[in-house]
PDB file of C-alpha atoms in Angstrom:
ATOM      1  CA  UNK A   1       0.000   0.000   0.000  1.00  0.00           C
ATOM      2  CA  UNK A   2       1.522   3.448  -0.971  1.00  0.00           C
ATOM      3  CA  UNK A   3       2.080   5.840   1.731  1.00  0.00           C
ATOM      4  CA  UNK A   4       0.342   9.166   1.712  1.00  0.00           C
ATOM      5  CA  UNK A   5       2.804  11.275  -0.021  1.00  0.00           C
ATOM      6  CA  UNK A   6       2.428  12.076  -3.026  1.00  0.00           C
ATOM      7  CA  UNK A   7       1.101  15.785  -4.109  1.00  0.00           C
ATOM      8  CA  UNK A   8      -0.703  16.523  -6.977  1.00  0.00           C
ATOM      9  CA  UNK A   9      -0.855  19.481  -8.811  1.00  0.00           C
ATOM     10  CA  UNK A  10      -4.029  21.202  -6.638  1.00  0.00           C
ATOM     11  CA  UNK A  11      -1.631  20.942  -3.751  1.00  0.00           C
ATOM     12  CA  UNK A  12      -3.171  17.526  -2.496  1.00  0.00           C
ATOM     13  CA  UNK A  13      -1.680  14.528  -0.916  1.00  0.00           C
ATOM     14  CA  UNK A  14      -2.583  11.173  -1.787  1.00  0.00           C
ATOM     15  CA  UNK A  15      -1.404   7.974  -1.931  1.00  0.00           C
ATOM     16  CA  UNK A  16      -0.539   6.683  -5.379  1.00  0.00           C
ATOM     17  CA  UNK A  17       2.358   4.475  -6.270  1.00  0.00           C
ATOM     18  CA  UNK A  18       3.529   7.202  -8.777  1.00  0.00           C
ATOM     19  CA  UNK A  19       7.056   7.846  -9.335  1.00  0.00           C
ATOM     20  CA  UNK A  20       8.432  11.217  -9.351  1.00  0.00           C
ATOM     21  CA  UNK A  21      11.445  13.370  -9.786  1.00  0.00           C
ATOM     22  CA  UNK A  22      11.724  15.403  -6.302  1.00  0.00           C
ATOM     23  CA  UNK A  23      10.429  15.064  -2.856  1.00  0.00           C
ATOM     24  CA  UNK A  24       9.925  17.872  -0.526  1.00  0.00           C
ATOM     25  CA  UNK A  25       8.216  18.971   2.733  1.00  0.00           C
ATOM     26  CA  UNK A  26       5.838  21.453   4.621  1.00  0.00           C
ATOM     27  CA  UNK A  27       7.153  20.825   8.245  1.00  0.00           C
ATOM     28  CA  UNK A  28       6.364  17.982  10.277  1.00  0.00           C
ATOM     29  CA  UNK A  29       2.574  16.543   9.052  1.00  0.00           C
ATOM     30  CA  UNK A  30       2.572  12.975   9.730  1.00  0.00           C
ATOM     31  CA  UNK A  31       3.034  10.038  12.792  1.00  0.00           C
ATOM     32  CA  UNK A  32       5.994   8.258  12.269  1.00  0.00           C
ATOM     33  CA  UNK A  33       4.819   5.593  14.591  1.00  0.00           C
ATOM     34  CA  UNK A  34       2.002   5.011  11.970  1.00  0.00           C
ATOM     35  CA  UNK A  35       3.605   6.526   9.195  1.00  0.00           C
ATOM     36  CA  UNK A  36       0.366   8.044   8.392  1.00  0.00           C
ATOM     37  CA  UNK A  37      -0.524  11.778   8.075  1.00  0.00           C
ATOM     38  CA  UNK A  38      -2.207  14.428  10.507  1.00  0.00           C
ATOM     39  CA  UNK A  39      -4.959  16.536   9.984  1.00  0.00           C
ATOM     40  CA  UNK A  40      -3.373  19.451   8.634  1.00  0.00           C
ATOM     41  CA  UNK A  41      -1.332  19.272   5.618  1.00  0.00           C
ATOM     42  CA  UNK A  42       1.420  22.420   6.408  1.00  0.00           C
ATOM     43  CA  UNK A  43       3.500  22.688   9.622  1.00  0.00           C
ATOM     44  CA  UNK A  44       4.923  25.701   8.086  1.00  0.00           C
ATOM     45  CA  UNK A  45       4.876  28.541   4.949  1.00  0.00           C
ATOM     46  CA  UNK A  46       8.202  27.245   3.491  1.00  0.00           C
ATOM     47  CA  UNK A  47       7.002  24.732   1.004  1.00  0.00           C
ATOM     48  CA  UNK A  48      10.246  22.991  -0.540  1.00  0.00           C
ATOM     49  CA  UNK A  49      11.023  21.423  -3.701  1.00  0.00           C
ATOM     50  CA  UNK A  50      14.179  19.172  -2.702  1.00  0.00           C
ATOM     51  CA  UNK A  51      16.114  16.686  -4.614  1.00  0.00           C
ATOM     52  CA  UNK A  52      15.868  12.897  -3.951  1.00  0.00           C
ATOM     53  CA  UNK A  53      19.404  12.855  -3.750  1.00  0.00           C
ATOM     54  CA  UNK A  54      22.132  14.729  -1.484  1.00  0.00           C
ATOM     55  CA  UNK A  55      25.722  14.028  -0.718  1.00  0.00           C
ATOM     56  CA  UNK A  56      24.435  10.398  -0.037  1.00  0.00           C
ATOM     57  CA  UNK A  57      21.737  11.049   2.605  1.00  0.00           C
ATOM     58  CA  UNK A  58      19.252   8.387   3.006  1.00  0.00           C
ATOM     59  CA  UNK A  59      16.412   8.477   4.949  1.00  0.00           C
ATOM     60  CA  UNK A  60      13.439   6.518   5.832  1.00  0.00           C
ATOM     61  CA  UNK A  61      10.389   7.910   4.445  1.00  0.00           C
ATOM     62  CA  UNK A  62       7.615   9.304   7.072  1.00  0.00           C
ATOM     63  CA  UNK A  63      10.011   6.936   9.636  1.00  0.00           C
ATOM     64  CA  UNK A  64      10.978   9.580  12.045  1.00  0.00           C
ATOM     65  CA  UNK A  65       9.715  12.937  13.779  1.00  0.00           C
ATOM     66  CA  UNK A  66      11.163  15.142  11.399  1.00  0.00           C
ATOM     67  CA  UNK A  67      10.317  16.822   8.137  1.00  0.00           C
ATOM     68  CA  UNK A  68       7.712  15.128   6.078  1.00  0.00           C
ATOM     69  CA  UNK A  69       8.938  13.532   2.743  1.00  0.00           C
ATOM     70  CA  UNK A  70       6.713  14.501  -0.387  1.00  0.00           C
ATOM     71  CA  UNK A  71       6.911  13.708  -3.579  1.00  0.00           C
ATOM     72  CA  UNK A  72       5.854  15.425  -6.940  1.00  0.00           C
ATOM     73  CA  UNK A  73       6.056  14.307 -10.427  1.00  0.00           C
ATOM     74  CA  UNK A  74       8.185  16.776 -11.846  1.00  0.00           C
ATOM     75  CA  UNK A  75       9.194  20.359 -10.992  1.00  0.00           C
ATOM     76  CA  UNK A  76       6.282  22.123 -12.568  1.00  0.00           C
ATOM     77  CA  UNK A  77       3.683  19.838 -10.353  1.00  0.00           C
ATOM     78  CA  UNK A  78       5.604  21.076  -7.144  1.00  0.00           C
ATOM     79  CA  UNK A  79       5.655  24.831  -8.365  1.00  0.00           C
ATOM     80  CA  UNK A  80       1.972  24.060  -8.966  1.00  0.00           C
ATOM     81  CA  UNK A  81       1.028  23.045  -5.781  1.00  0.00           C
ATOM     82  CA  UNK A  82       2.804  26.189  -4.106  1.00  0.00           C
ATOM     83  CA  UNK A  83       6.252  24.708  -3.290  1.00  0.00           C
ATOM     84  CA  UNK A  84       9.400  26.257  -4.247  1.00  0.00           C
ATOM     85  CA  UNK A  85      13.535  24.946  -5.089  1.00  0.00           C
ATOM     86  CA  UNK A  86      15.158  24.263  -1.705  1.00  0.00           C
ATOM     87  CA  UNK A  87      18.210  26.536  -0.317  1.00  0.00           C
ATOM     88  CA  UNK A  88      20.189  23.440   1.004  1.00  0.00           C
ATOM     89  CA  UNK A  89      20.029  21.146  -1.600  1.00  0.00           C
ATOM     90  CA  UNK A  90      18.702  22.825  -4.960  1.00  0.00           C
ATOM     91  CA  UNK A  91      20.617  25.888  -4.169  1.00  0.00           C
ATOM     92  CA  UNK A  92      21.581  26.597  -7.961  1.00  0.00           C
ATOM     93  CA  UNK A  93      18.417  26.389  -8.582  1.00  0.00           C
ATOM     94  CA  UNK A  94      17.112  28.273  -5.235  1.00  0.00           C
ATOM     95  CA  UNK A  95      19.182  31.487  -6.312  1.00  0.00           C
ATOM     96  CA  UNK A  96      18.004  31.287  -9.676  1.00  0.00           C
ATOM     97  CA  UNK A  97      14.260  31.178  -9.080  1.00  0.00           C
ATOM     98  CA  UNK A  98      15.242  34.369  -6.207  1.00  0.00           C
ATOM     99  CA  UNK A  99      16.931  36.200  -9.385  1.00  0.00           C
ATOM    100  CA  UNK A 100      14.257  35.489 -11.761  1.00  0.00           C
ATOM    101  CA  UNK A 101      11.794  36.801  -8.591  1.00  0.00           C
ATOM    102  CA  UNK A 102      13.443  40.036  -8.001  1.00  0.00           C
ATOM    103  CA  UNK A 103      13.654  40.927 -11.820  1.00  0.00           C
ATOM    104  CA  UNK A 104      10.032  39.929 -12.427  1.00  0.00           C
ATOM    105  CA  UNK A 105       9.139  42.177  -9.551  1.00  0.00           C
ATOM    106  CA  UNK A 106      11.382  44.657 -10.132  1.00  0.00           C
ATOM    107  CA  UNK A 107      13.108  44.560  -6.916  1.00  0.00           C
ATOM    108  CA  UNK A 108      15.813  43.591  -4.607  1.00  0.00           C
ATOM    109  CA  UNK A 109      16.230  40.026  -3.920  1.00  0.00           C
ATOM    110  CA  UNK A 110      14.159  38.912  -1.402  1.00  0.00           C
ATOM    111  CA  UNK A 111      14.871  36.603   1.541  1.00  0.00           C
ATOM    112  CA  UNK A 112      13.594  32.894   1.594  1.00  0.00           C
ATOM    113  CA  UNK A 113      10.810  34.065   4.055  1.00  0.00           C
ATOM    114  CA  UNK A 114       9.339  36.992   2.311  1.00  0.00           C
ATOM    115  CA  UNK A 115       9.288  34.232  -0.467  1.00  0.00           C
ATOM    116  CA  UNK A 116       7.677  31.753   1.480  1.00  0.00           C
ATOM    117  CA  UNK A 117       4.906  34.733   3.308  1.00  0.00           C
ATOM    118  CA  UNK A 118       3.813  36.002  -0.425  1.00  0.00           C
ATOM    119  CA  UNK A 119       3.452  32.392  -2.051  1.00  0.00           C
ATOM    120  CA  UNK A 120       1.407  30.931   1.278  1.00  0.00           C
ATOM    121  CA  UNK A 121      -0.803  33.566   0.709  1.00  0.00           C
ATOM    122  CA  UNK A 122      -0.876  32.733  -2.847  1.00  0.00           C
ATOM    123  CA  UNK A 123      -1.026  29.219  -2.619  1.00  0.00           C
ATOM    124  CA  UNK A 124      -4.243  28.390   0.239  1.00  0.00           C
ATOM    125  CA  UNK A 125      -7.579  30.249   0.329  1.00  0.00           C
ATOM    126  CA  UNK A 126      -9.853  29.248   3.463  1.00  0.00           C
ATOM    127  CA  UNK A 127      -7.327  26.304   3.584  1.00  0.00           C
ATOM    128  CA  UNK A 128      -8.129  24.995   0.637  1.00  0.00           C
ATOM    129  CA  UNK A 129      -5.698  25.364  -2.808  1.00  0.00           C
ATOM    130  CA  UNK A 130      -5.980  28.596  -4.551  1.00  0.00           C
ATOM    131  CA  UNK A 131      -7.648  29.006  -7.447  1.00  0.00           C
ATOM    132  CA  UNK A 132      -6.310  32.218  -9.672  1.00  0.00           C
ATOM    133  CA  UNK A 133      -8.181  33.717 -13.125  1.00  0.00           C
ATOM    134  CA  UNK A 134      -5.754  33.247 -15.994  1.00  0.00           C
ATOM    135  CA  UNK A 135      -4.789  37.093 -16.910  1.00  0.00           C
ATOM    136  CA  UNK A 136      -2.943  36.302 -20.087  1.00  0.00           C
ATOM    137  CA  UNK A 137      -3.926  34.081 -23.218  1.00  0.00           C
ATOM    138  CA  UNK A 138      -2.995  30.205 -22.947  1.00  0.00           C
ATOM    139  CA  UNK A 139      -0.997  30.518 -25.730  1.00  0.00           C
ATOM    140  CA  UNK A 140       0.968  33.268 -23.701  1.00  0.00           C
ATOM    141  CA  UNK A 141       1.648  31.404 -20.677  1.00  0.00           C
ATOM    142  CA  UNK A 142       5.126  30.059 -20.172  1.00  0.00           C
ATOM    143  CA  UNK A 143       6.437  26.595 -20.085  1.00  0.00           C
ATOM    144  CA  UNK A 144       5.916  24.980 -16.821  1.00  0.00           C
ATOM    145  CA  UNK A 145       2.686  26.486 -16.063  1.00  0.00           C
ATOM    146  CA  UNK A 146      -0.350  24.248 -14.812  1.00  0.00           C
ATOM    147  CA  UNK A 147      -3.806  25.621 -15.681  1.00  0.00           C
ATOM    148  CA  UNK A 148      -7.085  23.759 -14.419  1.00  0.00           C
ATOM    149  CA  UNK A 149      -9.534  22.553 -17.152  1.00  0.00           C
ATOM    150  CA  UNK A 150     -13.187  20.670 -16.462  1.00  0.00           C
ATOM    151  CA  UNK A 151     -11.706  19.710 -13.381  1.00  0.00           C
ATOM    152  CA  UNK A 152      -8.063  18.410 -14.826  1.00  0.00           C
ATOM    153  CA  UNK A 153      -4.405  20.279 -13.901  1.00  0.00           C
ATOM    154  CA  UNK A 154      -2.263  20.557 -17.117  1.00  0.00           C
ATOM    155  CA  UNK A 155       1.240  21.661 -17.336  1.00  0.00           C
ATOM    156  CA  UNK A 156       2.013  23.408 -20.287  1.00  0.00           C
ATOM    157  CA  UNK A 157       4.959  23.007 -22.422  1.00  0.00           C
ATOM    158  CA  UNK A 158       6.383  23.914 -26.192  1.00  0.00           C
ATOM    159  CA  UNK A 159       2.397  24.740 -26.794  1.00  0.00           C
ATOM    160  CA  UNK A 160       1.210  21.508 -25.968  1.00  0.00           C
ATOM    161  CA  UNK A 161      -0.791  20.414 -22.572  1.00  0.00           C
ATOM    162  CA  UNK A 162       0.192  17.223 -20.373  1.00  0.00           C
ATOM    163  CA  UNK A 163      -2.796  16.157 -18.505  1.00  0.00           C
ATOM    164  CA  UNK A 164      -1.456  14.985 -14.652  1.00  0.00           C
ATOM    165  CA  UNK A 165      -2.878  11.340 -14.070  1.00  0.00           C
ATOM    166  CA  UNK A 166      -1.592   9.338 -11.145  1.00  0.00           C
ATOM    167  CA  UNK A 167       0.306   7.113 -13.819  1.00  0.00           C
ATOM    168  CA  UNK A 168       2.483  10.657 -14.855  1.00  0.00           C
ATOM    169  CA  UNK A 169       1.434  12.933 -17.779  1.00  0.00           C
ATOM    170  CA  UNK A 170      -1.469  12.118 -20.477  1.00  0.00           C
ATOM    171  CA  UNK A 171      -0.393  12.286 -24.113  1.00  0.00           C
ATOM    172  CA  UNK A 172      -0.036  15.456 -24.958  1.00  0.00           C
ATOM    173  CA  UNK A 173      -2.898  17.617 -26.679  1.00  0.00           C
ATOM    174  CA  UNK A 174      -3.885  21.273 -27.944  1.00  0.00           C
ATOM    175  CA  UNK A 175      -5.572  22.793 -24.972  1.00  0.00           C
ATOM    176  CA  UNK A 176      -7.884  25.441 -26.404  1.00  0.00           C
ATOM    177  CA  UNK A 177      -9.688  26.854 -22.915  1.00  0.00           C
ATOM    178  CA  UNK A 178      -9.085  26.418 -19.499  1.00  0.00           C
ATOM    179  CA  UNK A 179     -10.596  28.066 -16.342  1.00  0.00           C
ATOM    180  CA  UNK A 180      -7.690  28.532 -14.001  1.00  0.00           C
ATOM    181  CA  UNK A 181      -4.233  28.892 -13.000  1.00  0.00           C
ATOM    182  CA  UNK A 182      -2.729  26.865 -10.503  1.00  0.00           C
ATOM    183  CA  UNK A 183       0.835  27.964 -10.623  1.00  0.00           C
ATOM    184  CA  UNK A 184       0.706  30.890  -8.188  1.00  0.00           C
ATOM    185  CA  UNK A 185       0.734  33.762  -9.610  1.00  0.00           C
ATOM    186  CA  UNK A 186       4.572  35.166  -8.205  1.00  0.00           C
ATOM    187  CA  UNK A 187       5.515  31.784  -9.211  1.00  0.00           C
ATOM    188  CA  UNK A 188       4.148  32.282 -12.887  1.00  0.00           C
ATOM    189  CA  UNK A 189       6.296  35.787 -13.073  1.00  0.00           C
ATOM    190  CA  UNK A 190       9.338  33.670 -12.118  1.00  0.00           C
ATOM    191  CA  UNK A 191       8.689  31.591 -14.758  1.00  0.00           C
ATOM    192  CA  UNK A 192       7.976  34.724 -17.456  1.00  0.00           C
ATOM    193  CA  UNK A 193      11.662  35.888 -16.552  1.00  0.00           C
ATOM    194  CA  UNK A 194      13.052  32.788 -17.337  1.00  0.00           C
ATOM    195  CA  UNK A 195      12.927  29.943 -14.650  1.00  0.00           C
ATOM    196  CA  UNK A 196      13.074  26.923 -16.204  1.00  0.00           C
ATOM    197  CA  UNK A 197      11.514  23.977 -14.212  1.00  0.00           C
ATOM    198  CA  UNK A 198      12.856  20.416 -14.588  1.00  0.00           C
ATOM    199  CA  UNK A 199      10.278  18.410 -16.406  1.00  0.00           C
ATOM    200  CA  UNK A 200       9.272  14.786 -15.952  1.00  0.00           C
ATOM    201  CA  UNK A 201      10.197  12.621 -19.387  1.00  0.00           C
ATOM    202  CA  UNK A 202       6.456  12.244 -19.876  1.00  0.00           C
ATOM    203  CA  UNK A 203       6.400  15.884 -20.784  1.00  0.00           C
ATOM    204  CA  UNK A 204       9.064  15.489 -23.996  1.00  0.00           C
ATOM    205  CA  UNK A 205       7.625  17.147 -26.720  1.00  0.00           C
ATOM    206  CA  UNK A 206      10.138  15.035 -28.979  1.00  0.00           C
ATOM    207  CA  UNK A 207       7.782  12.720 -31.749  1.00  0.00           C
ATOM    208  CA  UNK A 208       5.131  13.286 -28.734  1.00  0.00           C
ATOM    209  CA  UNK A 209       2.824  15.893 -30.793  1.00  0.00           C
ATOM    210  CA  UNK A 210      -0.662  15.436 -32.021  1.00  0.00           C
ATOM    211  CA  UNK A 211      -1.538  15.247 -35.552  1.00  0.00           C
ATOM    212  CA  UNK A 212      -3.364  18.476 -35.737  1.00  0.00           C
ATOM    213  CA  UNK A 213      -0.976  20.524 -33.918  1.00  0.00           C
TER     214      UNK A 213
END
């Protein structure tokens, strides 16, 4: 039985035996003794993307009373669900989402936690996942951002959409409407000045597109 871990792109977590490309954590969320989660789902506003590997660390998932490991499909699913690239162990990738934050905003770079306080905010609505309206045309959206459509999270990439299924991404398709963004909206600027988020290889866009693209 899979544990409860996994987080999908609404910023849920469920257990599916999915695979993905980096875990994470909200704080301390679950009973090691049970290895099962609490009630609440954050234990505190700094959301991390993380990478499954670090100067040979091993740990035992949800096994001990410390940070609980999560685990998204790709980098754009994390971003998605409100998390962002980890100081300790993603740090390349930490600064350069910071740079890409302060020149989207037009500002100095800001500190982890004024990161953290503005995407929180962003991210939950009455404790539930955030819903934004979609301000520019689908076709002007960036790669790596997940709109919601009849219900489904896409991730957009190279003008094609990649449905989220608990297998990985959907074959790809022309997505023509959708009602809402679920890539938080500081998160989307980061990715308008030129974050680049690692993508699962379900996403390739290599002999993956559809005949009437």
């Amino acid at each position: 039985m899979p544990l409860q871990n996994r987080v999908t792109p609404f910023g849920d977590i469920v257990a599916i035996a999915q695979r993905g490309l980096f875990t994470g954590n909200r704080g301390i969320i679950h009973d090691p003794a049970t290895r099962t989660l609490l009630g609440r789902r954050w234990a505190s506003k700094a959301w991390l993307i993380c990478a499954c590997e670090f100067r040979g660390w091993h740990r035992e998932v949800m096994a001990r009373r410390s940070w609980t490991e999560l685990f998204f499909l790709d980098e754009a699913v994390a971003l998605a669900a409100g998390h962002r690239p980890c100081f300790l162990c993603r740090r390349e990738a930490a600064l350069h989402f910071r740079s890409c934050w302060a020149a989207a905003k037009n500002d100095a770079l800001p500190s982890a936690m004024h990161m953290d306080s503005l995407l929180h905010a962003e991210r939950l609505g009455h404790g539930r996942k955030r819903l934004h309206p979609i301000a520019l045309p689908l076709a002007d959206l960036p790669d790596g951002a997940v709109v919601a459509a009849d219900g489904e999270a896409y991730t957009l990439r190279a003008d094609l959409a990649y449905r989220w299924t608990t297998d990985g991404y959907d074959t790809p398709e022309i997505l023509r409407n959708a009602e809402w963004l679920l890539t938080p909206p500081s998160t989307l600027q980061v990715l308008l000045a030129g974050y680049r988020p690692v993508f699962h290889p379900s996403a390739t866009t290599i002999d993956n597109r559809p005949e009437d693209a």
